[in-house]
JSON list of C-alpha atoms in Angstrom, two decimals:
[
{"chain": "A", "resi": 1, "resn": "MET", "atom": "CA", "xyz": [54.31, 69.74, 9.45]},
{"chain": "A", "resi": 2, "resn": "ASN", "atom": "CA", "xyz": [57.87, 68.52, 10.05]},
{"chain": "A", "resi": 3, "resn": "VAL", "atom": "CA", "xyz": [60.36, 68.62, 7.17]},
{"chain": "A", "resi": 4, "resn": "PHE", "atom": "CA", "xyz": [63.53, 66.53, 6.84]},
{"chain": "A", "resi": 5, "resn": "SER", "atom": "CA", "xyz": [65.93, 66.85, 3.90]},
{"chain": "A", "resi": 6, "resn": "ASN", "atom": "CA", "xyz": [69.20, 65.55, 2.53]},
{"chain": "A", "resi": 7, "resn": "SER", "atom": "CA", "xyz": [70.84, 66.15, -0.84]},
{"chain": "A", "resi": 8, "resn": "ASN", "atom": "CA", "xyz": [68.46, 63.78, -2.67]},
{"chain": "A", "resi": 9, "resn": "ILE", "atom": "CA", "xyz": [65.07, 63.86, -0.98]},
{"chain": "A", "resi": 10, "resn": "THR", "atom": "CA", "xyz": [62.76, 65.79, 1.33]},
{"chain": "A", "resi": 11, "resn": "VAL", "atom": "CA", "xyz": [60.41, 63.87, 3.62]},
{"chain": "A", "resi": 12, "resn": "THR", "atom": "CA", "xyz": [57.52, 65.60, 5.34]},
{"chain": "A", "resi": 13, "resn": "TYR", "atom": "CA", "xyz": [55.68, 64.32, 8.38]},
{"chain": "A", "resi": 14, "resn": "ASP", "atom": "CA", "xyz": [52.27, 65.54, 9.50]},
{"chain": "A", "resi": 15, "resn": "PRO", "atom": "CA", "xyz": [51.75, 64.44, 13.13]},
{"chain": "A", "resi": 16, "resn": "CYS", "atom": "CA", "xyz": [48.06, 65.43, 13.00]},
{"chain": "A", "resi": 17, "resn": "THR", "atom": "CA", "xyz": [47.47, 62.86, 10.23]},
{"chain": "A", "resi": 18, "resn": "CYS", "atom": "CA", "xyz": [49.59, 60.07, 11.70]},
{"chain": "A", "resi": 19, "resn": "THR", "atom": "CA", "xyz": [47.69, 57.04, 13.02]},
{"chain": "A", "resi": 20, "resn": "ASN", "atom": "CA", "xyz": [50.76, 55.78, 14.91]},
{"chain": "A", "resi": 21, "resn": "ALA", "atom": "CA", "xyz": [50.75, 52.45, 13.12]},
{"chain": "A", "resi": 22, "resn": "GLU", "atom": "CA", "xyz": [54.55, 52.47, 13.66]},
{"chain": "A", "resi": 23, "resn": "ARG", "atom": "CA", "xyz": [55.07, 50.66, 10.37]},
{"chain": "A", "resi": 24, "resn": "CYS", "atom": "CA", "xyz": [57.84, 53.08, 9.40]},
{"chain": "A", "resi": 25, "resn": "ALA", "atom": "CA", "xyz": [59.79, 52.55, 12.63]},
{"chain": "A", "resi": 26, "resn": "LYS", "atom": "CA", "xyz": [59.32, 48.78, 12.64]},
{"chain": "A", "resi": 27, "resn": "GLU", "atom": "CA", "xyz": [60.36, 48.27, 9.01]},
{"chain": "A", "resi": 28, "resn": "LEU", "atom": "CA", "xyz": [63.07, 50.92, 8.57]},
{"chain": "A", "resi": 29, "resn": "SER", "atom": "CA", "xyz": [64.31, 51.77, 12.05]},
{"chain": "A", "resi": 30, "resn": "ASN", "atom": "CA", "xyz": [67.63, 53.22, 10.83]},
{"chain": "A", "resi": 31, "resn": "VAL", "atom": "CA", "xyz": [65.65, 56.10, 9.32]},
{"chain": "A", "resi": 32, "resn": "PHE", "atom": "CA", "xyz": [62.46, 56.31, 11.39]},
{"chain": "A", "resi": 33, "resn": "ARG", "atom": "CA", "xyz": [63.75, 56.26, 14.96]},
{"chain": "A", "resi": 34, "resn": "GLN", "atom": "CA", "xyz": [61.39, 56.24, 17.93]},
{"chain": "A", "resi": 35, "resn": "SER", "atom": "CA", "xyz": [63.57, 57.51, 20.76]},
{"chain": "A", "resi": 36, "resn": "VAL", "atom": "CA", "xyz": [66.03, 59.87, 19.05]},
{"chain": "A", "resi": 37, "resn": "ILE", "atom": "CA", "xyz": [65.59, 63.50, 18.03]},
{"chain": "A", "resi": 38, "resn": "PRO", "atom": "CA", "xyz": [65.38, 64.24, 15.15]},
{"chain": "A", "resi": 39, "resn": "TRP", "atom": "CA", "xyz": [63.37, 61.09, 14.72]},
{"chain": "A", "resi": 40, "resn": "ILE", "atom": "CA", "xyz": [63.83, 60.92, 10.95]},
{"chain": "A", "resi": 41, "resn": "ASP", "atom": "CA", "xyz": [67.43, 60.40, 9.78]},
{"chain": "A", "resi": 42, "resn": "LEU", "atom": "CA", "xyz": [67.57, 60.40, 5.98]},
{"chain": "A", "resi": 43, "resn": "GLU", "atom": "CA", "xyz": [71.19, 59.22, 6.06]},
{"chain": "A", "resi": 44, "resn": "GLY", "atom": "CA", "xyz": [70.08, 55.92, 7.64]},
{"chain": "A", "resi": 45, "resn": "ALA", "atom": "CA", "xyz": [69.18, 54.21, 4.36]},
{"chain": "A", "resi": 46, "resn": "SER", "atom": "CA", "xyz": [69.24, 54.66, 0.61]},
{"chain": "A", "resi": 47, "resn": "THR", "atom": "CA", "xyz": [66.82, 57.08, -1.02]},
{"chain": "A", "resi": 48, "resn": "LYS", "atom": "CA", "xyz": [65.18, 54.12, -2.77]},
{"chain": "A", "resi": 49, "resn": "LYS", "atom": "CA", "xyz": [64.49, 52.35, 0.55]},
{"chain": "A", "resi": 50, "resn": "ILE", "atom": "CA", "xyz": [63.16, 55.54, 2.14]},
{"chain": "A", "resi": 51, "resn": "ILE", "atom": "CA", "xyz": [60.75, 56.13, -0.75]},
{"chain": "A", "resi": 52, "resn": "LYS", "atom": "CA", "xyz": [59.57, 52.53, -0.61]},
{"chain": "A", "resi": 53, "resn": "GLN", "atom": "CA", "xyz": [58.86, 52.85, 3.13]},
{"chain": "A", "resi": 54, "resn": "VAL", "atom": "CA", "xyz": [57.13, 56.24, 2.89]},
{"chain": "A", "resi": 55, "resn": "LYS", "atom": "CA", "xyz": [54.79, 54.80, 0.25]},
{"chain": "A", "resi": 56, "resn": "LYS", "atom": "CA", "xyz": [53.71, 52.18, 2.84]},
{"chain": "A", "resi": 57, "resn": "CYS", "atom": "CA", "xyz": [52.50, 54.82, 5.33]},
{"chain": "A", "resi": 58, "resn": "PRO", "atom": "CA", "xyz": [48.85, 53.88, 5.95]},
{"chain": "A", "resi": 59, "resn": "SER", "atom": "CA", "xyz": [47.73, 57.38, 6.98]},
{"chain": "A", "resi": 60, "resn": "GLY", "atom": "CA", "xyz": [49.62, 59.46, 4.42]},
{"chain": "A", "resi": 61, "resn": "ALA", "atom": "CA", "xyz": [51.34, 61.37, 7.22]},
{"chain": "A", "resi": 62, "resn": "LEU", "atom": "CA", "xyz": [54.68, 60.74, 5.50]},
{"chain": "A", "resi": 63, "resn": "GLN", "atom": "CA", "xyz": [55.25, 62.21, 2.04]},
{"chain": "A", "resi": 64, "resn": "PHE", "atom": "CA", "xyz": [58.40, 62.60, -0.05]},
{"chain": "A", "resi": 65, "resn": "TYR", "atom": "CA", "xyz": [59.73, 64.91, -2.73]},
{"chain": "A", "resi": 66, "resn": "ILE", "atom": "CA", "xyz": [62.73, 64.16, -4.93]},
{"chain": "A", "resi": 67, "resn": "LYS", "atom": "CA", "xyz": [65.10, 67.09, -5.22]},
{"chain": "A", "resi": 68, "resn": "GLN", "atom": "CA", "xyz": [65.87, 68.12, -8.76]},
{"chain": "A", "resi": 69, "resn": "GLU", "atom": "CA", "xyz": [69.38, 69.11, -9.70]},
{"chain": "A", "resi": 70, "resn": "VAL", "atom": "CA", "xyz": [69.87, 72.64, -10.93]},
{"chain": "A", "resi": 71, "resn": "ALA", "atom": "CA", "xyz": [71.90, 72.74, -14.14]}
]
């Protein structure tokens, strides 16, 4: 399991579950980059756009968690 975080969100990626549909990279390439390490850059788009794209993952290999602010 690979974990990527910024101040708003954590995205996890399970390569064993991925079907390599490449939907993430084709539709939001500023975040899901194919030839750059790390391949997920959460600064590449708004949190809202990232969540919308992760929800489209056909295999469920991508998941997200919203970070809660500590009071």
